[in-house]
PDB file of C-alpha atoms and ligand atoms in Angstrom:
ATOM      1  CA  UNK A   3     -35.642  12.634  -8.240  1.00  0.00           C
ATOM      2  CA  UNK A   4     -32.738  12.603  -5.731  1.00  0.00           C
ATOM      3  CA  UNK A   5     -30.437  15.613  -5.793  1.00  0.00           C
ATOM      4  CA  UNK A   6     -26.698  14.905  -5.821  1.00  0.00           C
ATOM      5  CA  UNK A   7     -25.431  18.488  -5.543  1.00  0.00           C
ATOM      6  CA  UNK A   8     -24.984  19.200  -1.823  1.00  0.00           C
ATOM      7  CA  UNK A   9     -26.013  15.681  -0.748  1.00  0.00           C
ATOM      8  CA  UNK A  10     -23.941  13.981   1.948  1.00  0.00           C
ATOM      9  CA  UNK A  11     -22.869  10.637   0.512  1.00  0.00           C
ATOM     10  CA  UNK A  12     -21.094   7.761   2.258  1.00  0.00           C
ATOM     11  CA  UNK A  13     -19.596   5.291  -0.199  1.00  0.00           C
ATOM     12  CA  UNK A  14     -17.935   2.027   0.822  1.00  0.00           C
ATOM     13  CA  UNK A  15     -15.222   0.314  -1.222  1.00  0.00           C
ATOM     14  CA  UNK A  16     -14.096   3.672  -2.630  1.00  0.00           C
ATOM     15  CA  UNK A  17     -10.384   2.783  -2.775  1.00  0.00           C
ATOM     16  CA  UNK A  18     -10.689   1.161  -6.214  1.00  0.00           C
ATOM     17  CA  UNK A  19     -12.839   0.068  -9.144  1.00  0.00           C
ATOM     18  CA  UNK A  20     -16.534   0.946  -9.235  1.00  0.00           C
ATOM     19  CA  UNK A  21     -16.476   2.704  -5.855  1.00  0.00           C
ATOM     20  CA  UNK A  22     -13.561   4.943  -6.812  1.00  0.00           C
ATOM     21  CA  UNK A  23     -15.135   5.803 -10.187  1.00  0.00           C
ATOM     22  CA  UNK A  24     -18.496   6.538  -8.516  1.00  0.00           C
ATOM     23  CA  UNK A  25     -16.820   8.808  -5.955  1.00  0.00           C
ATOM     24  CA  UNK A  26     -15.305  10.853  -8.822  1.00  0.00           C
ATOM     25  CA  UNK A  27     -18.671  11.111 -10.629  1.00  0.00           C
ATOM     26  CA  UNK A  28     -20.385  12.188  -7.394  1.00  0.00           C
ATOM     27  CA  UNK A  29     -17.716  14.801  -6.623  1.00  0.00           C
ATOM     28  CA  UNK A  30     -18.076  16.169 -10.144  1.00  0.00           C
ATOM     29  CA  UNK A  31     -21.791  16.728  -9.417  1.00  0.00           C
ATOM     30  CA  UNK A  32     -21.211  18.521  -6.126  1.00  0.00           C
ATOM     31  CA  UNK A  33     -21.777  15.717  -3.596  1.00  0.00           C
ATOM     32  CA  UNK A  34     -20.249  16.045  -0.129  1.00  0.00           C
ATOM     33  CA  UNK A  35     -18.343  12.806   0.124  1.00  0.00           C
ATOM     34  CA  UNK A  36     -17.191  10.396   2.812  1.00  0.00           C
ATOM     35  CA  UNK A  37     -15.132   7.587   1.286  1.00  0.00           C
ATOM     36  CA  UNK A  38     -14.220   4.383   3.042  1.00  0.00           C
ATOM     37  CA  UNK A  39     -12.310   1.112   2.510  1.00  0.00           C
ATOM     38  CA  UNK A  40      -9.693  -0.819   4.503  1.00  0.00           C
ATOM     39  CA  UNK A  41      -6.469   0.382   2.799  1.00  0.00           C
ATOM     40  CA  UNK A  42      -5.947   3.814   4.346  1.00  0.00           C
ATOM     41  CA  UNK A  43      -3.089   4.930   2.048  1.00  0.00           C
ATOM     42  CA  UNK A  44      -4.942   4.009  -1.142  1.00  0.00           C
ATOM     43  CA  UNK A  45      -8.093   5.622   0.180  1.00  0.00           C
ATOM     44  CA  UNK A  46      -6.230   8.829   1.070  1.00  0.00           C
ATOM     45  CA  UNK A  47      -4.758   8.850  -2.469  1.00  0.00           C
ATOM     46  CA  UNK A  48      -8.272   8.625  -3.978  1.00  0.00           C
ATOM     47  CA  UNK A  49      -9.436  11.427  -1.707  1.00  0.00           C
ATOM     48  CA  UNK A  50      -6.434  13.606  -2.710  1.00  0.00           C
ATOM     49  CA  UNK A  51      -7.023  12.893  -6.409  1.00  0.00           C
ATOM     50  CA  UNK A  52     -10.662  13.955  -6.069  1.00  0.00           C
ATOM     51  CA  UNK A  53      -9.582  17.092  -4.215  1.00  0.00           C
ATOM     52  CA  UNK A  54      -7.136  17.947  -7.028  1.00  0.00           C
ATOM     53  CA  UNK A  55      -9.675  17.201  -9.766  1.00  0.00           C
ATOM     54  CA  UNK A  56     -12.447  19.286  -8.179  1.00  0.00           C
ATOM     55  CA  UNK A  57     -10.732  22.009  -6.115  1.00  0.00           C
ATOM     56  CA  UNK A  58     -13.962  24.024  -5.800  1.00  0.00           C
ATOM     57  CA  UNK A  59     -15.767  21.083  -4.115  1.00  0.00           C
ATOM     58  CA  UNK A  60     -15.573  20.144  -0.422  1.00  0.00           C
ATOM     59  CA  UNK A  61     -12.646  17.705   0.042  1.00  0.00           C
ATOM     60  CA  UNK A  62     -13.826  14.114   0.653  1.00  0.00           C
ATOM     61  CA  UNK A  63     -13.646  12.822   4.193  1.00  0.00           C
ATOM     62  CA  UNK A  64     -11.491   9.704   4.080  1.00  0.00           C
ATOM     63  CA  UNK A  65     -12.210   7.179   6.856  1.00  0.00           C
ATOM     64  CA  UNK A  66     -10.569   3.724   6.794  1.00  0.00           C
ATOM     65  CA  UNK A  67     -12.949   0.996   7.965  1.00  0.00           C
ATOM     66  CA  UNK A  68     -13.490  -2.741   7.672  1.00  0.00           C
ATOM     67  CA  UNK A  69     -17.226  -2.948   7.003  1.00  0.00           C
ATOM     68  CA  UNK A  70     -17.410  -6.491   8.343  1.00  0.00           C
ATOM     69  CA  UNK A  71     -16.620  -5.077  11.803  1.00  0.00           C
ATOM     70  CA  UNK A  72     -19.739  -3.540  13.363  1.00  0.00           C
ATOM     71  CA  UNK A  73     -17.744  -1.436  15.846  1.00  0.00           C
ATOM     72  CA  UNK A  74     -15.666   0.022  12.985  1.00  0.00           C
ATOM     73  CA  UNK A  75     -18.839   0.836  11.037  1.00  0.00           C
ATOM     74  CA  UNK A  76     -20.394   2.482  14.104  1.00  0.00           C
ATOM     75  CA  UNK A  77     -17.348   4.743  14.423  1.00  0.00           C
ATOM     76  CA  UNK A  78     -17.385   5.437  10.653  1.00  0.00           C
ATOM     77  CA  UNK A  79     -21.009   6.579  10.681  1.00  0.00           C
ATOM     78  CA  UNK A  80     -20.513   8.633  13.857  1.00  0.00           C
ATOM     79  CA  UNK A  81     -17.551  10.458  12.246  1.00  0.00           C
ATOM     80  CA  UNK A  82     -19.659  11.235   9.157  1.00  0.00           C
ATOM     81  CA  UNK A  83     -22.568  12.503  11.231  1.00  0.00           C
ATOM     82  CA  UNK A  84     -20.284  14.570  13.512  1.00  0.00           C
ATOM     83  CA  UNK A  85     -18.581  16.103  10.475  1.00  0.00           C
ATOM     84  CA  UNK A  86     -21.499  16.557   8.035  1.00  0.00           C
ATOM     85  CA  UNK A  87     -24.485  16.586  10.402  1.00  0.00           C
ATOM     86  CA  UNK A  88     -26.079  13.582   8.654  1.00  0.00           C
ATOM     87  CA  UNK A  89     -25.991  11.178   5.717  1.00  0.00           C
ATOM     88  CA  UNK A  90     -28.390  11.529   2.767  1.00  0.00           C
ATOM     89  CA  UNK A  91     -27.114   8.711   0.538  1.00  0.00           C
ATOM     90  CA  UNK A  92     -25.381   5.462   1.499  1.00  0.00           C
ATOM     91  CA  UNK A  93     -23.762   3.440  -1.282  1.00  0.00           C
ATOM     92  CA  UNK A  94     -22.989  -0.115  -0.170  1.00  0.00           C
ATOM     93  CA  UNK A  95     -20.380  -0.942  -2.769  1.00  0.00           C
ATOM     94  CA  UNK A  96     -17.530  -2.756  -0.975  1.00  0.00           C
ATOM     95  CA  UNK A  97     -17.326  -6.386  -1.999  1.00  0.00           C
ATOM     96  CA  UNK A  98     -15.060  -9.391  -2.451  1.00  0.00           C
ATOM     97  CA  UNK A  99     -15.234 -12.630  -4.437  1.00  0.00           C
ATOM     98  CA  UNK A 100     -14.386 -16.294  -4.376  1.00  0.00           C
ATOM     99  CA  UNK A 101     -14.279 -18.054  -7.737  1.00  0.00           C
ATOM    100  CA  UNK A 102     -14.399 -21.819  -8.176  1.00  0.00           C
ATOM    101  CA  UNK A 103     -16.445 -24.981  -7.702  1.00  0.00           C
ATOM    102  CA  UNK A 104     -18.854 -24.724  -4.779  1.00  0.00           C
ATOM    103  CA  UNK A 105     -17.849 -28.198  -3.602  1.00  0.00           C
ATOM    104  CA  UNK A 106     -14.193 -27.142  -3.315  1.00  0.00           C
ATOM    105  CA  UNK A 107     -15.035 -23.870  -1.531  1.00  0.00           C
ATOM    106  CA  UNK A 108     -14.376 -24.044   2.200  1.00  0.00           C
ATOM    107  CA  UNK A 109     -16.879 -22.965   4.819  1.00  0.00           C
ATOM    108  CA  UNK A 110     -14.434 -20.165   5.766  1.00  0.00           C
ATOM    109  CA  UNK A 111     -14.519 -18.904   2.167  1.00  0.00           C
ATOM    110  CA  UNK A 112     -18.328 -18.953   2.112  1.00  0.00           C
ATOM    111  CA  UNK A 113     -18.349 -17.103   5.434  1.00  0.00           C
ATOM    112  CA  UNK A 114     -15.764 -14.488   4.436  1.00  0.00           C
ATOM    113  CA  UNK A 115     -17.736 -13.522   1.312  1.00  0.00           C
ATOM    114  CA  UNK A 116     -20.959 -13.286   3.326  1.00  0.00           C
ATOM    115  CA  UNK A 117     -19.189 -11.258   6.033  1.00  0.00           C
ATOM    116  CA  UNK A 118     -18.276  -8.498   3.580  1.00  0.00           C
ATOM    117  CA  UNK A 119     -20.906  -8.604   0.811  1.00  0.00           C
ATOM    118  CA  UNK A 120     -23.922  -9.254   3.029  1.00  0.00           C
ATOM    119  CA  UNK A 121     -23.141  -8.579   6.709  1.00  0.00           C
ATOM    120  CA  UNK A 122     -20.872  -5.635   5.819  1.00  0.00           C
ATOM    121  CA  UNK A 123     -23.787  -3.979   4.034  1.00  0.00           C
ATOM    122  CA  UNK A 124     -26.128  -4.930   6.898  1.00  0.00           C
ATOM    123  CA  UNK A 125     -23.731  -3.218   9.337  1.00  0.00           C
ATOM    124  CA  UNK A 126     -23.762  -0.021   7.278  1.00  0.00           C
ATOM    125  CA  UNK A 127     -27.541  -0.064   6.789  1.00  0.00           C
ATOM    126  CA  UNK A 128     -28.258  -0.609  10.493  1.00  0.00           C
ATOM    127  CA  UNK A 129     -25.898   2.202  11.514  1.00  0.00           C
ATOM    128  CA  UNK A 130     -27.103   4.689   8.882  1.00  0.00           C
ATOM    129  CA  UNK A 131     -30.871   4.078   9.076  1.00  0.00           C
ATOM    130  CA  UNK A 132     -31.417   5.919  12.403  1.00  0.00           C
ATOM    131  CA  UNK A 133     -29.761   9.081  10.945  1.00  0.00           C
ATOM    132  CA  UNK A 134     -31.932   8.891   7.830  1.00  0.00           C
ATOM    133  CA  UNK A 135     -35.063   8.282   9.905  1.00  0.00           C
ATOM    134  CA  UNK A 136     -34.252  11.322  11.995  1.00  0.00           C
ATOM    135  CA  UNK A 137     -34.308  13.589   8.935  1.00  0.00           C
ATOM    136  CA  UNK A 138     -37.175  11.632   7.353  1.00  0.00           C
ATOM    137  CA  UNK A 139     -35.426  10.935   4.062  1.00  0.00           C
ATOM    138  CA  UNK A 140     -32.552   9.080   2.489  1.00  0.00           C
ATOM    139  CA  UNK A 141     -31.403   6.800  -0.281  1.00  0.00           C
ATOM    140  CA  UNK A 142     -29.579   3.488   0.140  1.00  0.00           C
ATOM    141  CA  UNK A 143     -27.937   2.066  -2.972  1.00  0.00           C
ATOM    142  CA  UNK A 144     -26.914  -1.566  -2.697  1.00  0.00           C
ATOM    143  CA  UNK A 145     -24.456  -2.756  -5.317  1.00  0.00           C
ATOM    144  CA  UNK A 146     -25.449  -6.349  -6.022  1.00  0.00           C
ATOM    145  CA  UNK A 147     -24.447  -8.133  -9.243  1.00  0.00           C
ATOM    146  CA  UNK A 148     -25.924  -9.822 -12.294  1.00  0.00           C
ATOM    147  CA  UNK A 149     -24.790 -12.969 -10.427  1.00  0.00           C
ATOM    148  CA  UNK A 150     -27.570 -12.244  -7.905  1.00  0.00           C
ATOM    149  CA  UNK A 151     -30.281 -12.715 -10.547  1.00  0.00           C
ATOM    150  CA  UNK A 152     -29.467 -16.425 -10.829  1.00  0.00           C
ATOM    151  CA  UNK A 153     -26.756 -18.616  -9.323  1.00  0.00           C
ATOM    152  CA  UNK A 154     -23.794 -18.517 -11.707  1.00  0.00           C
ATOM    153  CA  UNK A 155     -21.424 -21.490 -12.124  1.00  0.00           C
ATOM    154  CA  UNK A 156     -18.246 -21.200 -10.003  1.00  0.00           C
ATOM    155  CA  UNK A 157     -19.680 -18.175  -8.222  1.00  0.00           C
ATOM    156  CA  UNK A 158     -21.824 -20.047  -5.687  1.00  0.00           C
ATOM    157  CA  UNK A 159     -20.577 -18.197  -2.605  1.00  0.00           C
ATOM    158  CA  UNK A 160     -20.577 -14.831  -4.370  1.00  0.00           C
ATOM    159  CA  UNK A 161     -24.000 -15.307  -6.013  1.00  0.00           C
ATOM    160  CA  UNK A 162     -25.486 -16.366  -2.663  1.00  0.00           C
ATOM    161  CA  UNK A 163     -24.047 -13.299  -0.869  1.00  0.00           C
ATOM    162  CA  UNK A 164     -25.404 -10.895  -3.480  1.00  0.00           C
ATOM    163  CA  UNK A 165     -28.798 -12.656  -3.668  1.00  0.00           C
ATOM    164  CA  UNK A 166     -29.024 -12.262   0.124  1.00  0.00           C
ATOM    165  CA  UNK A 167     -28.321  -8.539  -0.265  1.00  0.00           C
ATOM    166  CA  UNK A 168     -31.067  -8.289  -2.903  1.00  0.00           C
ATOM    167  CA  UNK A 169     -33.615 -10.040  -0.672  1.00  0.00           C
ATOM    168  CA  UNK A 170     -32.769  -7.771   2.264  1.00  0.00           C
ATOM    169  CA  UNK A 171     -33.070  -4.704   0.019  1.00  0.00           C
ATOM    170  CA  UNK A 172     -36.535  -5.777  -1.137  1.00  0.00           C
ATOM    171  CA  UNK A 173     -37.706  -6.418   2.449  1.00  0.00           C
ATOM    172  CA  UNK A 174     -36.416  -3.009   3.532  1.00  0.00           C
ATOM    173  CA  UNK A 175     -38.014  -1.307   0.541  1.00  0.00           C
ATOM    174  CA  UNK A 176     -41.442  -2.570   1.598  1.00  0.00           C
ATOM    175  CA  UNK A 177     -40.900  -1.807   5.295  1.00  0.00           C
ATOM    176  CA  UNK A 178     -39.612   1.726   4.616  1.00  0.00           C
ATOM    177  CA  UNK A 179     -42.131   2.599   1.889  1.00  0.00           C
ATOM    178  CA  UNK A 180     -43.697   5.422   3.909  1.00  0.00           C
ATOM    179  CA  UNK A 181     -40.526   6.634   5.639  1.00  0.00           C
ATOM    180  CA  UNK A 182     -39.064   8.803   2.863  1.00  0.00           C
ATOM    181  CA  UNK A 183     -36.122   6.392   2.587  1.00  0.00           C
ATOM    182  CA  UNK A 184     -35.689   4.607  -0.758  1.00  0.00           C
ATOM    183  CA  UNK A 185     -33.672   1.545  -1.623  1.00  0.00           C
ATOM    184  CA  UNK A 186     -32.051   1.065  -5.016  1.00  0.00           C
ATOM    185  CA  UNK A 187     -30.479  -2.194  -6.127  1.00  0.00           C
ATOM    186  CA  UNK A 188     -27.833  -2.028  -8.863  1.00  0.00           C
ATOM    187  CA  UNK A 189     -26.845  -5.236 -10.671  1.00  0.00           C
ATOM    188  CA  UNK A 190     -23.556  -4.610 -12.528  1.00  0.00           C
ATOM    189  CA  UNK A 191     -22.289  -7.106 -15.080  1.00  0.00           C
ATOM    190  CA  UNK A 192     -18.595  -7.876 -15.635  1.00  0.00           C
ATOM    191  CA  UNK A 193     -16.600  -4.688 -15.005  1.00  0.00           C
ATOM    192  CA  UNK A 194     -12.869  -3.955 -15.466  1.00  0.00           C
ATOM    193  CA  UNK A 195     -11.586  -3.583 -11.913  1.00  0.00           C
ATOM    194  CA  UNK A 196      -9.116  -5.185  -9.496  1.00  0.00           C
ATOM    195  CA  UNK A 197     -11.934  -7.427  -8.288  1.00  0.00           C
ATOM    196  CA  UNK A 198     -10.649 -10.399 -10.298  1.00  0.00           C
ATOM    197  CA  UNK A 199      -7.058  -9.911  -9.120  1.00  0.00           C
ATOM    198  CA  UNK A 200      -8.233  -9.739  -5.492  1.00  0.00           C
ATOM    199  CA  UNK A 201     -10.734 -12.607  -5.510  1.00  0.00           C
ATOM    200  CA  UNK A 202      -9.800 -15.991  -4.087  1.00  0.00           C
ATOM    201  CA  UNK A 203      -9.504 -18.740  -6.693  1.00  0.00           C
ATOM    202  CA  UNK A 204     -10.625 -22.240  -5.822  1.00  0.00           C
ATOM    203  CA  UNK A 205      -9.754 -25.053  -8.242  1.00  0.00           C
ATOM    204  CA  UNK A 206      -9.045 -24.494 -11.919  1.00  0.00           C
ATOM    205  CA  UNK A 207     -12.297 -23.209 -13.491  1.00  0.00           C
ATOM    206  CA  UNK A 208     -11.689 -20.377 -15.945  1.00  0.00           C
ATOM    207  CA  UNK A 209     -13.311 -16.934 -15.999  1.00  0.00           C
ATOM    208  CA  UNK A 210     -15.201 -15.970 -19.200  1.00  0.00           C
ATOM    209  CA  UNK A 211     -13.236 -13.810 -21.643  1.00  0.00           C
ATOM    210  CA  UNK A 212     -15.613 -10.832 -21.393  1.00  0.00           C
ATOM    211  CA  UNK A 213     -16.809  -8.303 -22.384  1.00  0.00           C
ATOM    212  CA  UNK A 214     -15.968  -6.217 -19.314  1.00  0.00           C
ATOM    213  CA  UNK A 215     -17.443  -2.713 -18.971  1.00  0.00           C
ATOM    214  CA  UNK A 216     -15.220   0.190 -17.862  1.00  0.00           C
ATOM    215  CA  UNK A 217     -15.781   1.104 -14.177  1.00  0.00           C
ATOM    216  CA  UNK A 218     -16.608   4.659 -15.254  1.00  0.00           C
ATOM    217  CA  UNK A 219     -19.569   3.446 -17.317  1.00  0.00           C
ATOM    218  CA  UNK A 220     -20.958   1.565 -14.303  1.00  0.00           C
ATOM    219  CA  UNK A 221     -20.375   4.632 -12.112  1.00  0.00           C
ATOM    220  CA  UNK A 222     -22.368   6.814 -14.527  1.00  0.00           C
ATOM    221  CA  UNK A 223     -25.210   4.277 -14.472  1.00  0.00           C
ATOM    222  CA  UNK A 224     -25.178   4.456 -10.651  1.00  0.00           C
ATOM    223  CA  UNK A 225     -25.445   8.263 -10.915  1.00  0.00           C
ATOM    224  CA  UNK A 226     -28.460   7.893 -13.210  1.00  0.00           C
ATOM    225  CA  UNK A 227     -30.016   5.434 -10.745  1.00  0.00           C
ATOM    226  CA  UNK A 228     -29.569   7.998  -7.952  1.00  0.00           C
ATOM    227  CA  UNK A 229     -30.982  10.849 -10.010  1.00  0.00           C
ATOM    228  CA  UNK A 230     -34.010   8.880 -11.166  1.00  0.00           C
ATOM    229  CA  UNK A 231     -34.433   6.948  -7.868  1.00  0.00           C
ATOM    230  CA  UNK A 232     -34.908   3.809  -9.927  1.00  0.00           C
ATOM    231  CA  UNK A 233     -35.615   0.876  -7.607  1.00  0.00           C
ATOM    232  CA  UNK A 234     -33.713  -1.651  -9.744  1.00  0.00           C
ATOM    233  CA  UNK A 235     -31.011  -1.191 -12.337  1.00  0.00           C
ATOM    234  CA  UNK A 236     -29.719  -4.214 -14.247  1.00  0.00           C
ATOM    235  CA  UNK A 237     -26.574  -3.423 -16.241  1.00  0.00           C
ATOM    236  CA  UNK A 238     -24.903  -5.124 -19.210  1.00  0.00           C
ATOM    237  CA  UNK A 239     -26.448  -6.899 -22.165  1.00  0.00           C
ATOM    238  CA  UNK A 240     -25.873 -10.268 -20.475  1.00  0.00           C
ATOM    239  CA  UNK A 241     -27.643  -9.073 -17.316  1.00  0.00           C
ATOM    240  CA  UNK A 242     -30.637  -7.735 -19.232  1.00  0.00           C
ATOM    241  CA  UNK A 243     -30.866 -10.943 -21.302  1.00  0.00           C
ATOM    242  CA  UNK A 244     -30.696 -13.042 -18.117  1.00  0.00           C
ATOM    243  CA  UNK A 245     -33.477 -11.053 -16.428  1.00  0.00           C
ATOM    244  CA  UNK A 246     -35.684 -11.244 -19.514  1.00  0.00           C
ATOM    245  CA  UNK A 247     -35.096 -14.976 -20.145  1.00  0.00           C
ATOM    246  CA  UNK A 248     -35.672 -15.847 -16.504  1.00  0.00           C
ATOM    247  CA  UNK A 249     -39.246 -14.614 -16.564  1.00  0.00           C
ATOM    248  CA  UNK A 250     -40.158 -16.061 -19.987  1.00  0.00           C
ATOM    249  CA  UNK A 251     -37.837 -19.042 -20.561  1.00  0.00           C
ATOM    250  CA  UNK A 252     -36.406 -20.256 -17.241  1.00  0.00           C
ATOM    251  CA  UNK A 253     -35.509 -23.600 -18.878  1.00  0.00           C
ATOM    252  CA  UNK A 254     -33.218 -21.728 -21.288  1.00  0.00           C
ATOM    253  CA  UNK A 255     -31.433 -20.040 -18.368  1.00  0.00           C
ATOM    254  CA  UNK A 256     -30.826 -23.434 -16.693  1.00  0.00           C
ATOM    255  CA  UNK A 257     -29.458 -24.892 -19.942  1.00  0.00           C
ATOM    256  CA  UNK A 258     -27.240 -21.867 -20.564  1.00  0.00           C
ATOM    257  CA  UNK A 259     -25.811 -22.089 -17.030  1.00  0.00           C
ATOM    258  CA  UNK A 260     -25.015 -25.770 -17.603  1.00  0.00           C
ATOM    259  CA  UNK A 261     -23.292 -24.924 -20.886  1.00  0.00           C
ATOM    260  CA  UNK A 262     -21.260 -22.172 -19.189  1.00  0.00           C
ATOM    261  CA  UNK A 263     -20.305 -24.546 -16.349  1.00  0.00           C
ATOM    262  CA  UNK A 264     -19.072 -27.130 -18.870  1.00  0.00           C
ATOM    263  CA  UNK A 265     -17.205 -24.569 -21.004  1.00  0.00           C
ATOM    264  CA  UNK A 266     -15.347 -22.979 -18.079  1.00  0.00           C
ATOM    265  CA  UNK A 267     -14.640 -26.180 -16.129  1.00  0.00           C
ATOM    266  CA  UNK A 268     -11.098 -27.365 -15.519  1.00  0.00           C
ATOM    267  CA  UNK A 269     -11.409 -30.583 -17.511  1.00  0.00           C
ATOM    268  CA  UNK A 270      -8.786 -32.282 -15.283  1.00  0.00           C
ATOM    269  CA  UNK A 271     -11.118 -31.789 -12.289  1.00  0.00           C
ATOM    270  CA  UNK A 272     -14.255 -33.195 -13.999  1.00  0.00           C
TER     271      UNK A 272
HETATM  272  N1  NAP B 321     -16.053  -6.073 -11.148  1.00  0.00           N
HETATM  273  C1  NAP B 321     -17.153  -6.703 -11.513  1.00  0.00           C
HETATM  274  O1  NAP B 321     -17.202  -7.377 -12.563  1.00  0.00           O
HETATM  275  C2  NAP B 321     -18.400  -6.618 -10.655  1.00  0.00           C
HETATM  276  C3  NAP B 321     -19.595  -7.104 -11.191  1.00  0.00           C
HETATM  277  C4  NAP B 321     -20.746  -7.026 -10.430  1.00  0.00           C
HETATM  278  C5  NAP B 321     -20.712  -6.488  -9.173  1.00  0.00           C
HETATM  279  N2  NAP B 321     -19.547  -6.037  -8.665  1.00  0.00           N
HETATM  280  C6  NAP B 321     -19.563  -5.496  -7.303  1.00  0.00           C
HETATM  281  O2  NAP B 321     -19.152  -4.151  -7.331  1.00  0.00           O
HETATM  282  C7  NAP B 321     -18.576  -3.796  -6.088  1.00  0.00           C
HETATM  283  C8  NAP B 321     -17.234  -3.117  -6.320  1.00  0.00           C
HETATM  284  O3  NAP B 321     -16.342  -4.081  -6.848  1.00  0.00           O
HETATM  285  P1  NAP B 321     -15.171  -3.703  -7.852  1.00  0.00           P
HETATM  286  O4  NAP B 321     -15.364  -4.488  -9.075  1.00  0.00           O
HETATM  287  O5  NAP B 321     -15.004  -2.247  -7.937  1.00  0.00           O
HETATM  288  O6  NAP B 321     -13.950  -4.393  -7.091  1.00  0.00           O
HETATM  289  P2  NAP B 321     -12.610  -3.803  -6.424  1.00  0.00           P
HETATM  290  O7  NAP B 321     -11.922  -2.887  -7.350  1.00  0.00           O
HETATM  291  O8  NAP B 321     -11.881  -4.987  -5.893  1.00  0.00           O
HETATM  292  O9  NAP B 321     -13.204  -2.923  -5.207  1.00  0.00           O
HETATM  293  C9  NAP B 321     -13.686  -3.502  -4.045  1.00  0.00           C
HETATM  294  C10 NAP B 321     -13.682  -2.443  -2.960  1.00  0.00           C
HETATM  295  O10 NAP B 321     -14.202  -3.009  -1.746  1.00  0.00           O
HETATM  296  C11 NAP B 321     -13.313  -2.691  -0.678  1.00  0.00           C
HETATM  297  N3  NAP B 321     -13.428  -3.708   0.371  1.00  0.00           N
HETATM  298  C12 NAP B 321     -13.251  -5.048   0.256  1.00  0.00           C
HETATM  299  N4  NAP B 321     -13.426  -5.646   1.454  1.00  0.00           N
HETATM  300  C13 NAP B 321     -13.721  -4.663   2.333  1.00  0.00           C
HETATM  301  C14 NAP B 321     -14.001  -4.638   3.724  1.00  0.00           C
HETATM  302  N5  NAP B 321     -13.997  -5.756   4.466  1.00  0.00           N
HETATM  303  N6  NAP B 321     -14.258  -3.448   4.309  1.00  0.00           N
HETATM  304  C15 NAP B 321     -14.252  -2.310   3.586  1.00  0.00           C
HETATM  305  N7  NAP B 321     -13.998  -2.263   2.266  1.00  0.00           N
HETATM  306  C16 NAP B 321     -13.728  -3.428   1.658  1.00  0.00           C
HETATM  307  C17 NAP B 321     -11.929  -2.631  -1.337  1.00  0.00           C
HETATM  308  O11 NAP B 321     -11.045  -1.793  -0.626  1.00  0.00           O
HETATM  309  P3  NAP B 321      -9.949  -2.288   0.434  1.00  0.00           P
HETATM  310  O12 NAP B 321      -9.270  -3.490  -0.136  1.00  0.00           O
HETATM  311  O13 NAP B 321      -9.073  -1.101   0.561  1.00  0.00           O
HETATM  312  O14 NAP B 321     -10.711  -2.563   1.676  1.00  0.00           O
HETATM  313  C18 NAP B 321     -12.287  -1.940  -2.655  1.00  0.00           C
HETATM  314  O15 NAP B 321     -12.330  -0.547  -2.473  1.00  0.00           O
HETATM  315  C19 NAP B 321     -18.475  -5.097  -5.274  1.00  0.00           C
HETATM  316  O16 NAP B 321     -19.558  -5.176  -4.374  1.00  0.00           O
HETATM  317  C20 NAP B 321     -18.603  -6.169  -6.330  1.00  0.00           C
HETATM  318  O17 NAP B 321     -19.141  -7.349  -5.808  1.00  0.00           O
HETATM  319  C21 NAP B 321     -18.378  -6.082  -9.373  1.00  0.00           C
END
């Protein structure tokens, strides 16, 4: 069981949504936090809000960083290590989306999603691993998505980026099995955040109506995953049903995906 109280946690994408909510839940449990994202003002505001909410806790270290830039990530990790003396838990949460038909998605769009969701996490993992190895322990939480369990219609670029993150996590888990460093993969389902406002839309396909979980609920599930050191945590009813059906009735999953693709399609584009 991983201890949160007193642990030094670096969380990416903490300026909004799931990352922000997780930072609050961690602070509440006594974690020593470093929060990062690109928007420095918004990030500082989150850090100040946490400081006000938990005045007895150590104020979060707020470090703006674009995780797709390896040099930036190197400086981020160095600042954390200089300030805290090490990192016990890394939460790779920052992510972006592109929504629309794969055939209308440009190569640049595919690349930009991979740059943040996959290579951004790779950058953080490669920079943090040496510090964790030095102390002989650590926990890396990679926030994937239910869309990584199976390619989802109109989320081709996003699904691929998160599936790549899952595969890397599984490889690392095997390689690091005897190192004291654990890897947890979290697969959130639809969550109420700014993600959908920020994502790039391609073509006219619609998003499903919901349900969307509150970010706080997802954050609490991430806390449970940390405390129990669960290797995999699939969230939402839809996510659990998808995982279950995939192993027993893969044909049903394929048919359901086709039905979803038809239902959400922009009929003018068909
Ligand atoms: N919302 C959902 O339904 C859902 C479902 C499954 C999985 N997820 C995953 O959950 C994670 C959090 O998403 P969210 O829903 O909370 O979305 P969100 O509110 O849009 O948060 C995304 C966070 O990532 C940061 N970010 C984006 N690009 C970055 C970059 N290049 N460098 C550093 N930080 C960057 C953003 O901050 P800045 O803009 O300030 O950089 C923001 O803090 C993502 O990995 C997402 O894929 C979300």
